[in-house]
Structures are given as structure tokens and as C-alpha cells.
PDB file of C-alpha atoms in Angstrom:
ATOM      1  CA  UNK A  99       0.000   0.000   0.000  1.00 52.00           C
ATOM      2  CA  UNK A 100       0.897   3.888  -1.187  1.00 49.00           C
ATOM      3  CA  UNK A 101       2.004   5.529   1.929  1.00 51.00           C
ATOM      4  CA  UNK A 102       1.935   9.123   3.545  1.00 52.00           C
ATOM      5  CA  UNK A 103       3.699  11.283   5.283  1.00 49.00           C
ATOM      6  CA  UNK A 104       2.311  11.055   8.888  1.00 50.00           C
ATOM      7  CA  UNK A 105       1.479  13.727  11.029  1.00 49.00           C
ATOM      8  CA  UNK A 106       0.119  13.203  14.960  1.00 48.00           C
ATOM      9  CA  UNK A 107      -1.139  15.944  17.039  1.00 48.00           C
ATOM     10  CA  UNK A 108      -1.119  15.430  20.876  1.00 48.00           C
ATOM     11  CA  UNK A 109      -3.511  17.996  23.028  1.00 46.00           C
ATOM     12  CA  UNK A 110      -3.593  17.977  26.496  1.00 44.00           C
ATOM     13  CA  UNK A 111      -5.433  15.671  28.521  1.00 47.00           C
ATOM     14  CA  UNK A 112      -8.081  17.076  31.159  1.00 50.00           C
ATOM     15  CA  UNK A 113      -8.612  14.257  34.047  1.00 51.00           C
ATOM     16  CA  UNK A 114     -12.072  15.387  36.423  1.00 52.00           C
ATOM     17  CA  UNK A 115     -10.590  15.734  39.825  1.00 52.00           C
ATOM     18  CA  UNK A 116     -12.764  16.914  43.018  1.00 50.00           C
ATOM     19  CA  UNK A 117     -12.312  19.764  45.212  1.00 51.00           C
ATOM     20  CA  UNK A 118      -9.485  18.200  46.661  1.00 52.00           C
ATOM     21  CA  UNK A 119      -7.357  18.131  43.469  1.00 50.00           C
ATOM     22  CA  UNK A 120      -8.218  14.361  43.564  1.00 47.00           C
ATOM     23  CA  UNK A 121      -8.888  12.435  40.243  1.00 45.00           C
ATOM     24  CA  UNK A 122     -12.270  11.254  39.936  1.00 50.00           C
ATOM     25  CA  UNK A 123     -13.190   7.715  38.244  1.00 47.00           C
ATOM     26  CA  UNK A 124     -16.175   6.957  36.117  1.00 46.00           C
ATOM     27  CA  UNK A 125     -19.139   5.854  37.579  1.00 49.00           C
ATOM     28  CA  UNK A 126     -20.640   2.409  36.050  1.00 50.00           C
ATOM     29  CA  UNK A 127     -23.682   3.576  33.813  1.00 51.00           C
ATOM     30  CA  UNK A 128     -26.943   1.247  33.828  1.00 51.00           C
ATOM     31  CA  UNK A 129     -26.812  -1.175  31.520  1.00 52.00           C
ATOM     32  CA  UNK A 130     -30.344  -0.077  29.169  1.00 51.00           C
ATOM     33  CA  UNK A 131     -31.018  -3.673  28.052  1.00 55.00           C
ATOM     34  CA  UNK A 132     -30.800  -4.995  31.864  1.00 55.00           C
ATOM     35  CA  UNK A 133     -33.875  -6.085  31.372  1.00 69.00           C
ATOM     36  CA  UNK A 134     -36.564  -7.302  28.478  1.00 73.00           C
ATOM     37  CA  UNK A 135     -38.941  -4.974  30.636  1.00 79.00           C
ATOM     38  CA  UNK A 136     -37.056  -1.904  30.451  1.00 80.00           C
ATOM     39  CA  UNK A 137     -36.634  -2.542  26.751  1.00 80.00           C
ATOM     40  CA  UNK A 138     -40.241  -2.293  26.325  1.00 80.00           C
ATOM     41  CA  UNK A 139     -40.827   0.548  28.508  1.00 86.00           C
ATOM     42  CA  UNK A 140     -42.349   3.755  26.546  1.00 83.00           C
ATOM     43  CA  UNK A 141     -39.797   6.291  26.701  1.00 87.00           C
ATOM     44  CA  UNK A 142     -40.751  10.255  26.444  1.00 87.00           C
ATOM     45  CA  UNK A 143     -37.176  10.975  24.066  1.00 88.00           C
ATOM     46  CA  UNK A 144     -38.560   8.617  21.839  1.00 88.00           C
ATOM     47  CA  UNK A 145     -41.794  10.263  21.767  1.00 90.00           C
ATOM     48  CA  UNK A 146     -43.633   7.210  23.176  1.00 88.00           C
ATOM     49  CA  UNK A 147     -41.621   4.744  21.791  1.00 89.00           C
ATOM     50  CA  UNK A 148     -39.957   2.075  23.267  1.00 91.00           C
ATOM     51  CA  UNK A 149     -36.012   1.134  23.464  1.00 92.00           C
ATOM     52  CA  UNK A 150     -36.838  -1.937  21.669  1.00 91.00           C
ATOM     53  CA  UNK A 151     -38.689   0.091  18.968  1.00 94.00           C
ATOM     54  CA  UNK A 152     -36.386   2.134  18.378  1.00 93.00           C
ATOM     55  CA  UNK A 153     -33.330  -0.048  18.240  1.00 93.00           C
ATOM     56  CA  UNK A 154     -34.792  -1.804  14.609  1.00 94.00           C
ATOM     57  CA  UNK A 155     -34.461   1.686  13.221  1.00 96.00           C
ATOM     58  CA  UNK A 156     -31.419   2.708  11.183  1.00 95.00           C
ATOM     59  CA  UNK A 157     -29.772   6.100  10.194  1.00 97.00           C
ATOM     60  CA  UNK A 158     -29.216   7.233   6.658  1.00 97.00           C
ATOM     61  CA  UNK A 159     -25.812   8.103   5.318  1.00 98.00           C
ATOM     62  CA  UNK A 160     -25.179  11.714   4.199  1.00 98.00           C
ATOM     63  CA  UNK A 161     -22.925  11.310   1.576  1.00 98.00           C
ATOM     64  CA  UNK A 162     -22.166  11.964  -1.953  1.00 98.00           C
ATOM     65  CA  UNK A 163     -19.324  11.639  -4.578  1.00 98.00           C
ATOM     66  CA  UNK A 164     -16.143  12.619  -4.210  1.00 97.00           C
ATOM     67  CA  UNK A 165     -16.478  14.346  -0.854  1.00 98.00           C
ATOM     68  CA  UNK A 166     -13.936  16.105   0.365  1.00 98.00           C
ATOM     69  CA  UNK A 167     -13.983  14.401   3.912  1.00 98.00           C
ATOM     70  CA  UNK A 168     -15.945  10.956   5.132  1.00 98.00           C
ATOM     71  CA  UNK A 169     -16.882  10.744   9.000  1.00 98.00           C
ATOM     72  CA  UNK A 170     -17.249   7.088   9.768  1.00 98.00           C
ATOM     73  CA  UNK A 171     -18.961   6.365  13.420  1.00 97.00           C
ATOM     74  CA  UNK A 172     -19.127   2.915  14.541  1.00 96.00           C
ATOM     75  CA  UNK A 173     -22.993   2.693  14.436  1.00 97.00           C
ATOM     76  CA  UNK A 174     -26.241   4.364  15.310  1.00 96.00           C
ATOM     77  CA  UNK A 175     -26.834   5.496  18.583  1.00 95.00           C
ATOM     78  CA  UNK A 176     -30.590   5.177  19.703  1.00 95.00           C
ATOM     79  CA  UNK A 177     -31.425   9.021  19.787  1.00 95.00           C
ATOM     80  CA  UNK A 178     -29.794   9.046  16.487  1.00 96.00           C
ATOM     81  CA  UNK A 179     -32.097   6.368  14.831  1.00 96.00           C
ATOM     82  CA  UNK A 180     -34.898   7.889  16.274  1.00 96.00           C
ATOM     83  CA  UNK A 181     -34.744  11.568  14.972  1.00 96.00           C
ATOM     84  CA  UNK A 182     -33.049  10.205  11.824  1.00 97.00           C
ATOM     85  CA  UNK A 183     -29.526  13.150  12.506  1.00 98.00           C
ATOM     86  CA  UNK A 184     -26.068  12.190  12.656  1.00 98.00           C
ATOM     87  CA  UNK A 185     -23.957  12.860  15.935  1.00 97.00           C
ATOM     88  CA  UNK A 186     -27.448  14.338  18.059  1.00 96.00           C
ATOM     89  CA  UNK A 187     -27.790  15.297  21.939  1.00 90.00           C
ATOM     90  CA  UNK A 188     -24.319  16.152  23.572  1.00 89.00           C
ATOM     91  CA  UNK A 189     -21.936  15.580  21.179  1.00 95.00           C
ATOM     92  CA  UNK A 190     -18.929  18.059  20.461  1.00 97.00           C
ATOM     93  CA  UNK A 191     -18.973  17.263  16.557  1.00 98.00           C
ATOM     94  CA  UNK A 192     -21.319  20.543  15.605  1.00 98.00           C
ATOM     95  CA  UNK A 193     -18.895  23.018  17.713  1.00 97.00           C
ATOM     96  CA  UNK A 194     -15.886  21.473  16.699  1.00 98.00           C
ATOM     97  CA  UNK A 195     -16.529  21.727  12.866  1.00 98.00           C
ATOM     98  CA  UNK A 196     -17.547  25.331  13.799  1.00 98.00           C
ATOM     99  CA  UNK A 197     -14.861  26.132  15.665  1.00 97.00           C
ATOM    100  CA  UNK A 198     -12.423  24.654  13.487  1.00 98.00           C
ATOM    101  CA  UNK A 199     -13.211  26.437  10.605  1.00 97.00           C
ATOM    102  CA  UNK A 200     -14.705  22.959   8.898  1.00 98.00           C
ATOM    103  CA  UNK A 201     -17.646  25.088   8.289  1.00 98.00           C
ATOM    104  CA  UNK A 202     -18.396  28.863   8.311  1.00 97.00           C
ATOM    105  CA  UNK A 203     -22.452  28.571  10.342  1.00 97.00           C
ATOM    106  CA  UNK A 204     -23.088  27.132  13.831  1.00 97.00           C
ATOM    107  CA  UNK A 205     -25.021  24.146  12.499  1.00 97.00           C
ATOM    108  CA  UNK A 206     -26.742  21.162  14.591  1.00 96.00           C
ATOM    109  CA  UNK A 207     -27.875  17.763  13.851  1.00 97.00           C
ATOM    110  CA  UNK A 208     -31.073  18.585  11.723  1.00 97.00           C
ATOM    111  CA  UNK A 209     -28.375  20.499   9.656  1.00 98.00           C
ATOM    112  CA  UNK A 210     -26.854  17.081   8.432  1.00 98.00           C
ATOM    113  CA  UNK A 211     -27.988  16.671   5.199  1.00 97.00           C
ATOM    114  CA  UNK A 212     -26.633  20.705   4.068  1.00 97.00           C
ATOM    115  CA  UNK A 213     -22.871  19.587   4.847  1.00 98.00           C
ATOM    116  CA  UNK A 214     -22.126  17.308   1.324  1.00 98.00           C
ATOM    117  CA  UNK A 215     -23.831  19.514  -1.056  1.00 98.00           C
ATOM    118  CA  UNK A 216     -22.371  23.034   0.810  1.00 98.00           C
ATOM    119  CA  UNK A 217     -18.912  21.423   2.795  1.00 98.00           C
ATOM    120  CA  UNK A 218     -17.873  18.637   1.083  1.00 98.00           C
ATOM    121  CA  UNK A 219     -18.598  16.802   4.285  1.00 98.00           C
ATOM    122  CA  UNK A 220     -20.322  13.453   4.795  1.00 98.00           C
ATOM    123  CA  UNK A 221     -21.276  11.236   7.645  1.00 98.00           C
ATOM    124  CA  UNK A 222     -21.637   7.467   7.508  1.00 98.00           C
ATOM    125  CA  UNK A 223     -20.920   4.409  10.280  1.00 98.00           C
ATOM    126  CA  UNK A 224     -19.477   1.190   9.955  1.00 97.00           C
ATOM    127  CA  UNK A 225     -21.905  -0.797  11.392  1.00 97.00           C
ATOM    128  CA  UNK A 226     -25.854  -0.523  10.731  1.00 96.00           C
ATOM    129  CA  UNK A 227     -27.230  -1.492  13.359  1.00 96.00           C
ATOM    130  CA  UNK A 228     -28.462   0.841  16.090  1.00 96.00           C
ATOM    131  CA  UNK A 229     -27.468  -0.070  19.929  1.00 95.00           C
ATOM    132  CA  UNK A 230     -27.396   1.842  22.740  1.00 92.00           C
ATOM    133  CA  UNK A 231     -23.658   0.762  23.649  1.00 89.00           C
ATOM    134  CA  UNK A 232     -20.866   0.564  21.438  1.00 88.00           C
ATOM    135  CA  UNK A 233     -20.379  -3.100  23.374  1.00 89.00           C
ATOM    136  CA  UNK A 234     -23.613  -4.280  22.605  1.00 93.00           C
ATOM    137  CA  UNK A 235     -22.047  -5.144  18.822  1.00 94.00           C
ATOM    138  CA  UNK A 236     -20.854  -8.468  18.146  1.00 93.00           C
ATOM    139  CA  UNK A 237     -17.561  -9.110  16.390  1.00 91.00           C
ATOM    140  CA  UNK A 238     -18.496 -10.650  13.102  1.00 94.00           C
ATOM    141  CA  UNK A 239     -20.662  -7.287  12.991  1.00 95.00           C
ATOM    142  CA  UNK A 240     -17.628  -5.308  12.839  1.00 95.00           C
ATOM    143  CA  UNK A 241     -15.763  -7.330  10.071  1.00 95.00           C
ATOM    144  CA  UNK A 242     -19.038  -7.484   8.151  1.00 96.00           C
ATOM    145  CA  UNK A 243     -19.870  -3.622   8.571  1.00 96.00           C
ATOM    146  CA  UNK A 244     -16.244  -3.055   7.447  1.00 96.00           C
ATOM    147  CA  UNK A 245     -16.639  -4.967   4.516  1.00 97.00           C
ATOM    148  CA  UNK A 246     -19.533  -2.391   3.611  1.00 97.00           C
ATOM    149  CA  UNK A 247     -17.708   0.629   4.920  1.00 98.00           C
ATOM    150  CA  UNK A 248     -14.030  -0.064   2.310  1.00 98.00           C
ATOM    151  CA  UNK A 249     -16.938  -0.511  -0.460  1.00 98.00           C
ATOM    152  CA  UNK A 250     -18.620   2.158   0.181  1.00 98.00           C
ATOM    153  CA  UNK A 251     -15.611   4.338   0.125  1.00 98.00           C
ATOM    154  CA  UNK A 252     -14.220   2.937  -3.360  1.00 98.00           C
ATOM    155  CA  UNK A 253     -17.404   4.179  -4.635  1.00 98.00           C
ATOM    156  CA  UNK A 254     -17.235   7.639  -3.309  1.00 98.00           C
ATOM    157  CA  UNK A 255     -14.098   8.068  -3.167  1.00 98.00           C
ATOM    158  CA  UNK A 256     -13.424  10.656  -0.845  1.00 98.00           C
ATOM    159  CA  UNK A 257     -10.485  12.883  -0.380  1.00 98.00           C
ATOM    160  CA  UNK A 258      -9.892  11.681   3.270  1.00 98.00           C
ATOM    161  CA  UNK A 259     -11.775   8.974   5.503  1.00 98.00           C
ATOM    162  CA  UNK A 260     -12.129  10.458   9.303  1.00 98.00           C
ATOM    163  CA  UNK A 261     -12.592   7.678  11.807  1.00 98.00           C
ATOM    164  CA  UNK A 262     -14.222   9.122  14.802  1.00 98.00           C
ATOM    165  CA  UNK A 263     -12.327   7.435  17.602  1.00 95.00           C
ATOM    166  CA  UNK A 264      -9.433   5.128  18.040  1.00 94.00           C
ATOM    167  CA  UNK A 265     -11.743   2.156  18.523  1.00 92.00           C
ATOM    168  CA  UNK A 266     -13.057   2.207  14.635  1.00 94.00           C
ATOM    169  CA  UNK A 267      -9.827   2.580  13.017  1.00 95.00           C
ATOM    170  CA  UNK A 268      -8.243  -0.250  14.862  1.00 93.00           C
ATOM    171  CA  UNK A 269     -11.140  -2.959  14.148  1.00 93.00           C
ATOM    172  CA  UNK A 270     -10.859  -1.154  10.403  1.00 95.00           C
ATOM    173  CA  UNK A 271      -7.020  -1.961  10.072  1.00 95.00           C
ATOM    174  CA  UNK A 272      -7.647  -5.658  12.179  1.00 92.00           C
ATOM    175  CA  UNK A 273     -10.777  -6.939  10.996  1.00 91.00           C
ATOM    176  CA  UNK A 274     -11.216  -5.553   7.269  1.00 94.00           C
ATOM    177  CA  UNK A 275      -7.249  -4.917   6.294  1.00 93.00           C
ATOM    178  CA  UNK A 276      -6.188  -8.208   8.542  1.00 93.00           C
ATOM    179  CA  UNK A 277      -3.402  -6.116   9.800  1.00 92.00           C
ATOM    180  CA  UNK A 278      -2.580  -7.560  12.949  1.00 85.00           C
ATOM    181  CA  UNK A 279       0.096  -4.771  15.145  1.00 82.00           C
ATOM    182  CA  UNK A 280      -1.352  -1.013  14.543  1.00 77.00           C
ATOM    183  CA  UNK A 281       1.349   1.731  15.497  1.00 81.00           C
ATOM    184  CA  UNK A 282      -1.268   4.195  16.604  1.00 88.00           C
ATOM    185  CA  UNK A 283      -1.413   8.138  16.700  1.00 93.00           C
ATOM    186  CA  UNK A 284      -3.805  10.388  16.203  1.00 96.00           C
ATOM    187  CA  UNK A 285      -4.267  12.904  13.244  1.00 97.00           C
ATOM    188  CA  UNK A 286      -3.108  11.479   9.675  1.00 97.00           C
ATOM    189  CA  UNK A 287      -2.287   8.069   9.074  1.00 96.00           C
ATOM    190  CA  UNK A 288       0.364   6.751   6.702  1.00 93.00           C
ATOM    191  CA  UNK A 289      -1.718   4.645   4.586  1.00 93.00           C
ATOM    192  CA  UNK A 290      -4.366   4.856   1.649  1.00 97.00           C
ATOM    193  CA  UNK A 291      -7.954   2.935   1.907  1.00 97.00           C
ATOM    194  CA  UNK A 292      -6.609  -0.048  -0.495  1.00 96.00           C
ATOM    195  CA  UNK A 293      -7.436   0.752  -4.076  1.00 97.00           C
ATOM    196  CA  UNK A 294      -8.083   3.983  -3.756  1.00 98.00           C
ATOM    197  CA  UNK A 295      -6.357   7.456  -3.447  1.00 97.00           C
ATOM    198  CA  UNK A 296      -8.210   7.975  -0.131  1.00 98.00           C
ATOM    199  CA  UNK A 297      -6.259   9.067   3.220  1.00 98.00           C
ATOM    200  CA  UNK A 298      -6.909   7.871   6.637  1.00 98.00           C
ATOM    201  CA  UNK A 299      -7.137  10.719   9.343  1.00 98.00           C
ATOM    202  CA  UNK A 300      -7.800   9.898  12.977  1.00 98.00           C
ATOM    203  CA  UNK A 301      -9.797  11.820  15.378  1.00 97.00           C
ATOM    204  CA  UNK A 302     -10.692  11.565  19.551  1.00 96.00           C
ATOM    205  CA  UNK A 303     -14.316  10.482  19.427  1.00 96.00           C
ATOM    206  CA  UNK A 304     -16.717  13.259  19.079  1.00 96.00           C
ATOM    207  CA  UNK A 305     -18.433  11.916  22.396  1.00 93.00           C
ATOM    208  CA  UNK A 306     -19.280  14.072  25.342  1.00 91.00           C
ATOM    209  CA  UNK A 307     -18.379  11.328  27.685  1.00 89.00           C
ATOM    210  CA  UNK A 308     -15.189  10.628  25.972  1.00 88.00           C
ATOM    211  CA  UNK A 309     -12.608  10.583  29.131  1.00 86.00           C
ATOM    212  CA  UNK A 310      -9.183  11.827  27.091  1.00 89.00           C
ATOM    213  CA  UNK A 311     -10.634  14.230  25.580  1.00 92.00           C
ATOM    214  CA  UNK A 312     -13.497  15.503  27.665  1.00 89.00           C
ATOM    215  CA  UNK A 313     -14.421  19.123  26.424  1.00 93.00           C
ATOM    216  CA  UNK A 314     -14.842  20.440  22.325  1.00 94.00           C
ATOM    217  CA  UNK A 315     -11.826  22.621  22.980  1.00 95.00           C
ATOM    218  CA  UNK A 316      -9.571  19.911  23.551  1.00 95.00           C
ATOM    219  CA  UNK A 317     -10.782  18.283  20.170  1.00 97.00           C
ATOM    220  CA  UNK A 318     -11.030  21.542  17.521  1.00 97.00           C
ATOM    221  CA  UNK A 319      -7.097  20.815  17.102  1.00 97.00           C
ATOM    222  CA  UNK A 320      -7.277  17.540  15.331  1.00 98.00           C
ATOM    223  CA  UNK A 321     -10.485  18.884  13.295  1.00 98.00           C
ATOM    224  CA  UNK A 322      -7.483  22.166  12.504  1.00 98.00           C
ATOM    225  CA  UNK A 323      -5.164  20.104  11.514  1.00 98.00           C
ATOM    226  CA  UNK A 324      -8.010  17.855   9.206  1.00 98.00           C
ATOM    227  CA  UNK A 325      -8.627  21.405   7.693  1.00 98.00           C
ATOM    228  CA  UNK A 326      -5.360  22.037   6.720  1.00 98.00           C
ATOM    229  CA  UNK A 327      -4.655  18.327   5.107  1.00 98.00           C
ATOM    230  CA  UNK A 328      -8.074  18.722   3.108  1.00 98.00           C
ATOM    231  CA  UNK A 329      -6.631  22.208   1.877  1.00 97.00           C
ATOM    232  CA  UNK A 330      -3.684  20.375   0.789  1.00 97.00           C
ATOM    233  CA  UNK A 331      -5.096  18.217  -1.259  1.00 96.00           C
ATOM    234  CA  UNK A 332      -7.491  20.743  -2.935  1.00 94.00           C
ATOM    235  CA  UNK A 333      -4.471  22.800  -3.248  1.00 95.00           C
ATOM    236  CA  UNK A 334      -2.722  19.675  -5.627  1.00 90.00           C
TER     237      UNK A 334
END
């Protein structure tokens, strides 16, 4: 494979302490499928749906050809599926495009399908099927989904695929590329989706609750640096 000239950017990493300058650790979350009952349960940020509802719906891509950047998620989050918006509720991707200079309007989640057609910007995730853990995924689901996810980006052929977290690109390189060590950084990555001009780029996961990286600010650097790589190439 074609490789790149690799560049990693490191931002600083914001630990919760107390008042006591202690650091605090996360709290176990419930577990939403603890029980078939609670899957059933009518829930009001579903509008009267149920978990269990909800969970057989899926989210639709918002891409097109030849975007200039591909955000790949690992799958559909509940709230997601339900009001049909990539990256909804408190997630830092919205203020970090902003912020970053990705896009030039404070945009949110009903915004999604504006950012091919006027950015060059799509969303899409790896695997289908909505859960409302990461965890709850099985492992053939991953290979499988990644199957879908390198066709799907030989047909569009984007300037640069974005994986949103560490987690995605290392089941991308292990389960779909059968690579089986990963040197990992984040920011650009030194190889090309496999028959395909197509760069890899890296990101901290968009997440709220994501522990590294806990606040936008800490994040807009690695969508800067995306920026500047996508100028590049437009610049060629």
C-alpha cells in the first residue's frame, strides 16, 4: 500500500478531579437492556416509543461523490435512529466543525444533510445497526460492517476517511485490512484505503463522555489540523 507522510497531534489531557485536586473515576452507567422490561418501557425521548422500537431503526448516510472528507462512526446510537440526525444530543462534533473552521455557520444535527452539497462533508458508520452501547455489537458485525464501509468508500471516493475514535480505526485496520500490530497516533495516518487514493485521518471520538478528551476545545485541534490536510489536497 501507497504511503503518507504522517502527522500526529497530541492535546492535552483534562482528568475530572474533586475539590481536593483528587482524580475522579467513572461511575458504572446502567446497563439499558438490563432487562426485556425496560426494553419495552415507553420512553418520552422517543416520543412514546420504546427502546426496543427504536433499536430496529437505522440512520441514513449523508454522503455523496467525491467528498472532500468521510466521518465514519461505529454505528447508530438510539437518539440518532430515532430523529433520523447524525452525531445528536451532547456531542462536540457541531462546535468542533464550527470552531475549526470545517464550516463557516453554527449548524446542529437537523443540519446534516446541508454539509455534502455546501462542505464537502459526509457522515456514515461502519456498522448498521443501532445499539445503545458501542459493546452491545458483536464481532463478526464489525468485520461485516467493514466490509460495507471499504466498499462504500471505493465508490465515493473521498479525499480523506475520518474515523471518529481510536476504537473504529483499529477494528478497520484488524478486521477488514487483517493487519494484525497497529502503530497508533492520532491525526493522519500513513496509509491509503486499499485501491483507492483515499487518506486515513484519525480523530478523539466526538463523544461528550469521551474521558481523554473531555471538552470540544480539547478536540477543535485535530479537526485544525483535518482542515489544513483537506486544503492540501485541494491545493494539488
Amino acid at each position: 500500500m501507497k504511503k503518507l507522510s504522517k502527522t500526529v497531534i497530541r492535546a492535552t489531557k483534562l482528568p475530572k478531579k474533586t475539590k481536593d485536586g483528587k482524580i475522579t473515576k467513572s461511575k458504572n452507567r446502567k446497563n439499558p437492556l438490563s432487562s426485556p422490561e425496560d426494553m419495552k418501557k415507553s420512553q418520552k425521548k422517543f416520543g412514546g416509543l420504546s427502546l426496543e422500537q427504536v433499536m430496529i431503526m437505522t440512520l441514513p448516510d449523508r454522503v455523496k461523490n467525491e467528498l472532500d472528507i468521510l466521518i465514519i462512526g461505529i454505528n447508530p446510537s438510539p437518539l440518532a435512529a430515532y430523529r433520523g440526525h447524525h452525531y445528536v444530543g451532547n456531542n462536540h462534533m457541531w462546535a468542533c466543525l464550527y470552531k475549526s473552521g470545517m464550516i463557516d455557520q453554527e449548524l446542529k444535527a437537523e443540519d446534516d444533510e446541508k454539509l455534502p452539497d455546501e462542505y464537502g462533508i459526509g457522515f456514515t458508520t461502519m456498522v448498521e445497526r443501532t445499539t445503545p452501547r458501542q459493546n452491545d455489537l458483536a464481532e463478526n458485525e464489525f468485520f461485516e460492517g467493514g466490509q460495507r464501509l471499504l466498499m462504500k468508500i471505493q465508490h465515493l471516493k473521498p479525499k480523506i476517511a475520518v474515523f471518529n475514535g481510536k476504537k473504529i480505526y483499529e477494528r478497520f485496520l484488524k478486521k477488514v485490512l487483517g493487519m494484525k500490530k497497529v502503530a497508533f497516533g492520532f491525526g493522519r495516518q500513513p496509509l491509503l484505503v486499499p485501491n483507492t487514493s483515499t487518506g486515513m485521518f484519525v480523530m478523539p471520538s466526538t463523544s461528550a463522555v469521551c474521558a481523554t478528551y473531555p471538552a470540544a476545545v480539547n478536540k477543535v485541534p485535530f479537526f485544525e489540523d483535518l482542515k489544513r490536510w483537506k486544503d492540501e489536497i485541494s491545493a494539488q
